[in-house]
mmCIF file of C-alpha atoms in Angstrom:
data_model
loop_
_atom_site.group_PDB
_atom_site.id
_atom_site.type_symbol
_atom_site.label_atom_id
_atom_site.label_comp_id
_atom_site.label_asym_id
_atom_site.label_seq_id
_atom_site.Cartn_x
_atom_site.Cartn_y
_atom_site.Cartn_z
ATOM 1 C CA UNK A 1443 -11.241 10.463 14.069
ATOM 2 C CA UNK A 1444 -7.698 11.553 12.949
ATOM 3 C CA UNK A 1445 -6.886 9.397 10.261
ATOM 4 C CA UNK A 1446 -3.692 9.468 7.500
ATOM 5 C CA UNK A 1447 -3.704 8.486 3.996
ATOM 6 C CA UNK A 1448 -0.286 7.381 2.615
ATOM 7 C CA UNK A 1449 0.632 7.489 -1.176
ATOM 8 C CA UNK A 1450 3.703 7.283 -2.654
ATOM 9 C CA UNK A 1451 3.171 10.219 -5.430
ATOM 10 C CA UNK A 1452 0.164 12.726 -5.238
ATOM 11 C CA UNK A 1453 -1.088 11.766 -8.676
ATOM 12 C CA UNK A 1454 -2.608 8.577 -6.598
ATOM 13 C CA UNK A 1455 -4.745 11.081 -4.146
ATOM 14 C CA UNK A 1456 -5.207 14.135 -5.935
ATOM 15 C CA UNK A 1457 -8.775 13.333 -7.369
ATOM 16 C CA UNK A 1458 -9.369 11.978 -3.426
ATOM 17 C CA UNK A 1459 -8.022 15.635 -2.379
ATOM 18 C CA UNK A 1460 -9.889 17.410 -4.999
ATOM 19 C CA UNK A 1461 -13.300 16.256 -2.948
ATOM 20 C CA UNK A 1462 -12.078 17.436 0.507
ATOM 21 C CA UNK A 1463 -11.398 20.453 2.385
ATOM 22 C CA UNK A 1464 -8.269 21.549 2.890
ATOM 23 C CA UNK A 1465 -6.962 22.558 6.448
ATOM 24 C CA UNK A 1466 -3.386 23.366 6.901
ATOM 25 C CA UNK A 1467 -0.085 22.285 5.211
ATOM 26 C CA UNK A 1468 2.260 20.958 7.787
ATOM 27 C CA UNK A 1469 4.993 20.603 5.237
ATOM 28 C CA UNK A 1470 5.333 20.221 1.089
ATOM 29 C CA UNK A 1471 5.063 16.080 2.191
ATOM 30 C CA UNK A 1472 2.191 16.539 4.516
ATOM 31 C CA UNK A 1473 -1.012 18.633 4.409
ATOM 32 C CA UNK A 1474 -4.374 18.449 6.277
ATOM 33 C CA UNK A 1475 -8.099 18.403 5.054
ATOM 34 C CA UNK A 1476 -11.500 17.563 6.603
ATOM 35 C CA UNK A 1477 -13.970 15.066 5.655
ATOM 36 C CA UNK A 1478 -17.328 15.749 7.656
ATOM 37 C CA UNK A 1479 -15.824 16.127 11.470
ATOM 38 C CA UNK A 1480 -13.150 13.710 11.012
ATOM 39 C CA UNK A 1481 -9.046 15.332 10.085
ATOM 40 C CA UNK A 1482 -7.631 13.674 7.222
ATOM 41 C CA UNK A 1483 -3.876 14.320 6.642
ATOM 42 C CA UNK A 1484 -2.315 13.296 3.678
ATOM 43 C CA UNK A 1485 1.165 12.018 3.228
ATOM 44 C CA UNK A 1486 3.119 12.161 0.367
ATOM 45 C CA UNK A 1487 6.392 9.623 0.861
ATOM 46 C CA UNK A 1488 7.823 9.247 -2.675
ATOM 47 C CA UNK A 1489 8.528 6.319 -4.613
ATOM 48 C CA UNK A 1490 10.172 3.009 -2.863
ATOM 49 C CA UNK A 1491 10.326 1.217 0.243
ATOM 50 C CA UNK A 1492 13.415 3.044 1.835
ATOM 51 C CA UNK A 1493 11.422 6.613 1.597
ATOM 52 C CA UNK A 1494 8.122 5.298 2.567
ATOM 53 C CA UNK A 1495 9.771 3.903 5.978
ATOM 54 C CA UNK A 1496 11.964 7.109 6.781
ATOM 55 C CA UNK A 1497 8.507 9.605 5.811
ATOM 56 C CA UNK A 1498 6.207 7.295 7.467
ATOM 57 C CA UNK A 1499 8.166 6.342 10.685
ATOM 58 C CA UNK A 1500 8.893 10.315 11.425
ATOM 59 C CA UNK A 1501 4.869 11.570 10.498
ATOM 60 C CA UNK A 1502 3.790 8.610 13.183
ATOM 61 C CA UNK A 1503 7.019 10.219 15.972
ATOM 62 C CA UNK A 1504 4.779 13.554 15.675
ATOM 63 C CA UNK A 1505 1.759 12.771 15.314
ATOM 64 C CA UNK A 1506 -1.049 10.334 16.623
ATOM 65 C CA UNK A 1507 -3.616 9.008 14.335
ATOM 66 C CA UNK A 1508 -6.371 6.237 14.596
ATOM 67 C CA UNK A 1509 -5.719 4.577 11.684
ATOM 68 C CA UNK A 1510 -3.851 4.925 8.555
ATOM 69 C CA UNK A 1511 -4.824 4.283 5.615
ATOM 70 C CA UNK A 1512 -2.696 3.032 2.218
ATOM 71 C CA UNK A 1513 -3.779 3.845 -1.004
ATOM 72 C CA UNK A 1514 -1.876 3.244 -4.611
ATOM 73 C CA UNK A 1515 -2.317 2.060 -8.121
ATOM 74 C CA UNK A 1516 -0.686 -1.573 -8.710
ATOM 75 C CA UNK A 1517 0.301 -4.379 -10.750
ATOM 76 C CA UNK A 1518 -1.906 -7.299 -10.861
ATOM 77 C CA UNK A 1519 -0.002 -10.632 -10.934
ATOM 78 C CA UNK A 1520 -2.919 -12.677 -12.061
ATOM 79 C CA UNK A 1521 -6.017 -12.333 -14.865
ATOM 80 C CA UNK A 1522 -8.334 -12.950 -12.223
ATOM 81 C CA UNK A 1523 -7.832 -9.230 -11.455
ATOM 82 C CA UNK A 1524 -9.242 -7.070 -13.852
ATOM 83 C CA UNK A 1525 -7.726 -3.336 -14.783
ATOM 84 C CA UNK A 1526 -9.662 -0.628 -12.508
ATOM 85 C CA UNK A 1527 -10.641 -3.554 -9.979
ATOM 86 C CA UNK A 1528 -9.978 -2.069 -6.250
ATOM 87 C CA UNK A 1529 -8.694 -4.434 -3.569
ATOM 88 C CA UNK A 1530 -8.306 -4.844 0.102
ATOM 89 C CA UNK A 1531 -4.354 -6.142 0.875
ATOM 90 C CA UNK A 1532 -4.427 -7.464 3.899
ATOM 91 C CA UNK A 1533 -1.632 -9.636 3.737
ATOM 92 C CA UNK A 1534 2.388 -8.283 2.303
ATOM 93 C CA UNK A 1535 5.898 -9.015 2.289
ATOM 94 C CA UNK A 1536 9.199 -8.025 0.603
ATOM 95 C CA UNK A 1537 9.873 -9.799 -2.452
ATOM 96 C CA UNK A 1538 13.717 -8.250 -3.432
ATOM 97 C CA UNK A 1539 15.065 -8.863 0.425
ATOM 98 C CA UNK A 1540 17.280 -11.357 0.168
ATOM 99 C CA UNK A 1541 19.940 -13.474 -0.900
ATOM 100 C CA UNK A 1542 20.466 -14.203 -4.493
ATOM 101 C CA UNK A 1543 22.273 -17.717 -5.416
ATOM 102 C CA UNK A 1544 23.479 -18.977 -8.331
ATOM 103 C CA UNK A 1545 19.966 -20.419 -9.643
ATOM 104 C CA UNK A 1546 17.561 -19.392 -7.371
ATOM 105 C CA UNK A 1547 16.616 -16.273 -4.803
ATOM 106 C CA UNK A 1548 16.106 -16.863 -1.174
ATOM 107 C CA UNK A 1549 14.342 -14.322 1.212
ATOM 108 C CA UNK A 1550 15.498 -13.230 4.756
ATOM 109 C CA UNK A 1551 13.791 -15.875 6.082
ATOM 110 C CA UNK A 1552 14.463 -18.948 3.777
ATOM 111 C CA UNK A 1553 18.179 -18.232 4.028
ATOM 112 C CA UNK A 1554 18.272 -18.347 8.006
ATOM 113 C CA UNK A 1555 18.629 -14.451 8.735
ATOM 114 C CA UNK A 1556 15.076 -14.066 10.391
ATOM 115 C CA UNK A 1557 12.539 -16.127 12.193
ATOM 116 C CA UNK A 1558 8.925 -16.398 10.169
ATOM 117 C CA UNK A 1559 7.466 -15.075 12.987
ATOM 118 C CA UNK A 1560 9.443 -12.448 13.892
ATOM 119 C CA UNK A 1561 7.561 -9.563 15.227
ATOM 120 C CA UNK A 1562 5.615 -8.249 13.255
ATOM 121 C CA UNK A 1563 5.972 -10.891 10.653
ATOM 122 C CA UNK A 1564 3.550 -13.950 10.398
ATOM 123 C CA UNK A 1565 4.612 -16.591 8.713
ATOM 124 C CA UNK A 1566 6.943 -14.196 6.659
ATOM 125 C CA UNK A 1567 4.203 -11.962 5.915
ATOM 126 C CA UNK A 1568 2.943 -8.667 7.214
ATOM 127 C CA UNK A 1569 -0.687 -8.596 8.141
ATOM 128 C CA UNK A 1570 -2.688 -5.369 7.971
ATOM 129 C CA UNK A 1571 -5.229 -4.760 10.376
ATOM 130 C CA UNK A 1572 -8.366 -7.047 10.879
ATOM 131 C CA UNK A 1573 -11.560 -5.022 10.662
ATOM 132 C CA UNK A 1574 -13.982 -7.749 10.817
ATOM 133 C CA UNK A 1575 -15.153 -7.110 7.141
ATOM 134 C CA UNK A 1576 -16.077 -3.548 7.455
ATOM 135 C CA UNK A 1577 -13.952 -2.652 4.431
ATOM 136 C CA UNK A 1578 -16.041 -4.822 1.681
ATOM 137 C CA UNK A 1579 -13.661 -5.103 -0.881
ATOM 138 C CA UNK A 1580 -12.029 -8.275 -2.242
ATOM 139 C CA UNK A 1581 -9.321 -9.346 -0.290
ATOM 140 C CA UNK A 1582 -5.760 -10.391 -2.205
ATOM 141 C CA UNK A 1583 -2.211 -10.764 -0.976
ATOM 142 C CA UNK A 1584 0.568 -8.844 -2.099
ATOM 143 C CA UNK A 1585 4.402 -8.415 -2.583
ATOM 144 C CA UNK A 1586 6.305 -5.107 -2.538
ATOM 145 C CA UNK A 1587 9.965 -4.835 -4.600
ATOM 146 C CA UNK A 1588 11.840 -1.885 -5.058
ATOM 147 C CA UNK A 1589 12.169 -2.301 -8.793
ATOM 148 C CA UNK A 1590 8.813 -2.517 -11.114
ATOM 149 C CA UNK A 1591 9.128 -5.736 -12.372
ATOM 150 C CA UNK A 1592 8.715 -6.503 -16.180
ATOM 151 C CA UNK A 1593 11.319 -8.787 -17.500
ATOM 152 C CA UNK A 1594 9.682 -12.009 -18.391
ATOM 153 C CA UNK A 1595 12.101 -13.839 -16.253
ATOM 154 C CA UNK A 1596 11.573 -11.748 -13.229
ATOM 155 C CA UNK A 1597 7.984 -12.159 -13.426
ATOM 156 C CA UNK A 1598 7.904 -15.767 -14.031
ATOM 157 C CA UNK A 1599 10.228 -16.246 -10.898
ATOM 158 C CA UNK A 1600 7.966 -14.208 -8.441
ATOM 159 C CA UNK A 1601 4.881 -15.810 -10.025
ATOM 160 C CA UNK A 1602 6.606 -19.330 -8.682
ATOM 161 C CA UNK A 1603 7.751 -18.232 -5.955
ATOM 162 C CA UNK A 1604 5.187 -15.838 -4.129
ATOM 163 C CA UNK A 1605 1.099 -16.694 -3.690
ATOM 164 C CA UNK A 1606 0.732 -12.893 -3.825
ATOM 165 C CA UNK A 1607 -2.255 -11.006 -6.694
ATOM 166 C CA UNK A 1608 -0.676 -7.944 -6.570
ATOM 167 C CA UNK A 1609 2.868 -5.711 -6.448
ATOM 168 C CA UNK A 1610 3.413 -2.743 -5.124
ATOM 169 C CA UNK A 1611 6.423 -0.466 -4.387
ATOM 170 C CA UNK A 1612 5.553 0.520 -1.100
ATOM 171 C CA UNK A 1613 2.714 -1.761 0.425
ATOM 172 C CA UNK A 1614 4.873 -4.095 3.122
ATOM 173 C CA UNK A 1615 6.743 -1.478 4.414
ATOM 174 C CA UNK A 1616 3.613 0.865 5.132
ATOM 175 C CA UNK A 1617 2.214 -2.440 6.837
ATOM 176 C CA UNK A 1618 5.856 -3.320 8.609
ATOM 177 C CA UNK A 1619 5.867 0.412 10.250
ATOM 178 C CA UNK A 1620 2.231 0.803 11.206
ATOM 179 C CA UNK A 1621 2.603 -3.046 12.823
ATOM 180 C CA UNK A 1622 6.103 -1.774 15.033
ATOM 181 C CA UNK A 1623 3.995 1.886 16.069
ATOM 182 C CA UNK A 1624 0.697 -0.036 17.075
ATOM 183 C CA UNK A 1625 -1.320 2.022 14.644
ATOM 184 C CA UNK A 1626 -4.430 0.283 12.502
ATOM 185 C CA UNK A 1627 -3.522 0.039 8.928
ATOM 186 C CA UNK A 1628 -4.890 -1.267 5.980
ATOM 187 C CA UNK A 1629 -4.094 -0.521 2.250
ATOM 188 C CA UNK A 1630 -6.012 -0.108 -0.569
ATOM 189 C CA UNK A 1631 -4.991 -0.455 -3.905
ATOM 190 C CA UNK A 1632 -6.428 -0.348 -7.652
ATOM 191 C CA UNK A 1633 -4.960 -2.094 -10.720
ATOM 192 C CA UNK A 1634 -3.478 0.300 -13.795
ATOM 193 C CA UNK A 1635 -2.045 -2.936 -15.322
ATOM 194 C CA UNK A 1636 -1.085 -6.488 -15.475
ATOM 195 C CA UNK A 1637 2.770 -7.652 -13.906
ATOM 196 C CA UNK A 1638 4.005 -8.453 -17.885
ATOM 197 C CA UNK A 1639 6.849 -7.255 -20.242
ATOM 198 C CA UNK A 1640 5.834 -3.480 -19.963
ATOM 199 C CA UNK A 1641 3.490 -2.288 -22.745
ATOM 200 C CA UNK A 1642 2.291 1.418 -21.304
ATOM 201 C CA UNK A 1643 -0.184 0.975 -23.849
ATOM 202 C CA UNK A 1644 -2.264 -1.693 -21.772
ATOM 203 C CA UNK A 1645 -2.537 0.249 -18.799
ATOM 204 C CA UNK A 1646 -5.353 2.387 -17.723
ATOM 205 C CA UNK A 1647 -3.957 4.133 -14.760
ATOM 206 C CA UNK A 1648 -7.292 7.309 -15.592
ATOM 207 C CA UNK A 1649 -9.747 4.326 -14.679
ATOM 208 C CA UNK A 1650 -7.196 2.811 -11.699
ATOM 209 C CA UNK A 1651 -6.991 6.407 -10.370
ATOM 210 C CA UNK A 1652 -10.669 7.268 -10.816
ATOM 211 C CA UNK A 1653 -12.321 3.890 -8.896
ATOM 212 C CA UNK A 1654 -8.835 4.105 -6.471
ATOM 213 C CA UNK A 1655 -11.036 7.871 -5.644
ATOM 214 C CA UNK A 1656 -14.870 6.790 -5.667
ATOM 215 C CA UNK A 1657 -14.029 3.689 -3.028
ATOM 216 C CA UNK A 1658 -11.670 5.603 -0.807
ATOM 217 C CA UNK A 1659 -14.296 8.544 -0.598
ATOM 218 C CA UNK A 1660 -16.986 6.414 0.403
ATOM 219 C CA UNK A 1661 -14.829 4.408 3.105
ATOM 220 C CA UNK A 1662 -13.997 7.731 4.932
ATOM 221 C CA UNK A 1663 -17.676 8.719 4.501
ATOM 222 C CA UNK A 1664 -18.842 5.159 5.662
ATOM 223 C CA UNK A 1665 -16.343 5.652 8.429
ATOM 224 C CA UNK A 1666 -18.101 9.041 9.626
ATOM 225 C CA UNK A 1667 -21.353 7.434 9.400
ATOM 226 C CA UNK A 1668 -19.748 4.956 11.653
ATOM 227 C CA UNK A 1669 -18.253 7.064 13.946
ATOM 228 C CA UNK A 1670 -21.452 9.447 14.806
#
């Protein structure tokens, strides 16, 4: 298989890389390694939804792949979560695209610019692919805003507003550009920290990085094993 991994920085996949072999180095942003017979390329898109679309969309122009895979740290919008815990989203959507009114925030959708179920939305969300519970990691959905939220009135008001566990930077518009290409896709994240008034203190991103590398590694081997 021909797979790519997405991050947004490579301190999120260098313990990954550090345990496979690398290949080539198609450009500073995208190199190649090997995990048993399978080619693993590794793209690095920078921080952000508007970076992650341009990166992404022109990798998946030049290149075919079977499935791509997302991988991050995140913020976990709910206790339930604990720091280091790795999860399967399988569900995003933008949570800063919008309109903004005097009391309240309205998305895309809620204010009358686009249809819930507007390819390749679902009900407003974006859906990552289904793989019939061969990834078995607890499943959460998430949100993805431009801006790393940690005023206590900004979290309160996506907390109301959004269902979502987790928030990411990047996650729906991996998910939104896989979904327009036709390429699998599903993203894995683990939590560094708790969506609160930022404390650096609390966070753990070592552990978030360190169980981020142990699950991905054996879902690429598990996926060889598969494949043969």
């Amino acid at each position: 298989m021909k797979i790519l991994i997405v991050a947004a920085t490579w301190m999120e996949v260098k313990l990954l890389v550090d345990e496979l072999e690398k290949v080539d180095e198609r450009s500073h942003m995208l190199k190649v390694y090997q995990l048993n017979d399978n080619e693993i390329d590794i793209l690095i898109t920078g921080i952000g939804t508007t970076f992650t679309t341009f990166h992404l969309t022109s990798t998946l122009r030049e290149q075919n792949y079977d499935m791509v895979f997302h991988i991050g740290i995140a913020g976990s919008l709910t206790h339930e979560l604990k720091i280091g815990d790795v999860v399967n989203v399988v569900t995003d959507e933008f949570a800063d695209l919008g309109v903004e009114k005097q009391d309240e925030f309205l998305t895309l959708f809620e204010s009358g610019y686009l249809d819930i179920n507007e390819f390749p939305f679902e009900n407003g969300t974006l859906r990552a692919t289904n793989l019939n519970g061969w990834i078995d990691l607890k499943k959460v959905r998430g949100i993805t805003s431009n801006k790393s939220v940690g005023r206590e009135s900004s979290i309160s008001e996506i907390q109301c507003k959004f269902s979502a566990q987790i928030e990411s930077m990047e996650g729906a518009a991996v998910l939104y550009v896989c979904n327009w290409v036709g390429v699998d896709c599903c993203q894995i994240r683990s939590i560094s920290n708790y969506v609160e008034p930022r404390d650096s203190s609390k966070w753990d991103i070592p552990l978030a990085l360190e169980n981020l590398k142990v699950t991905v590694l054996k879902l690429l081997k598990d996926m060889s094993v598969a494949v043969v």
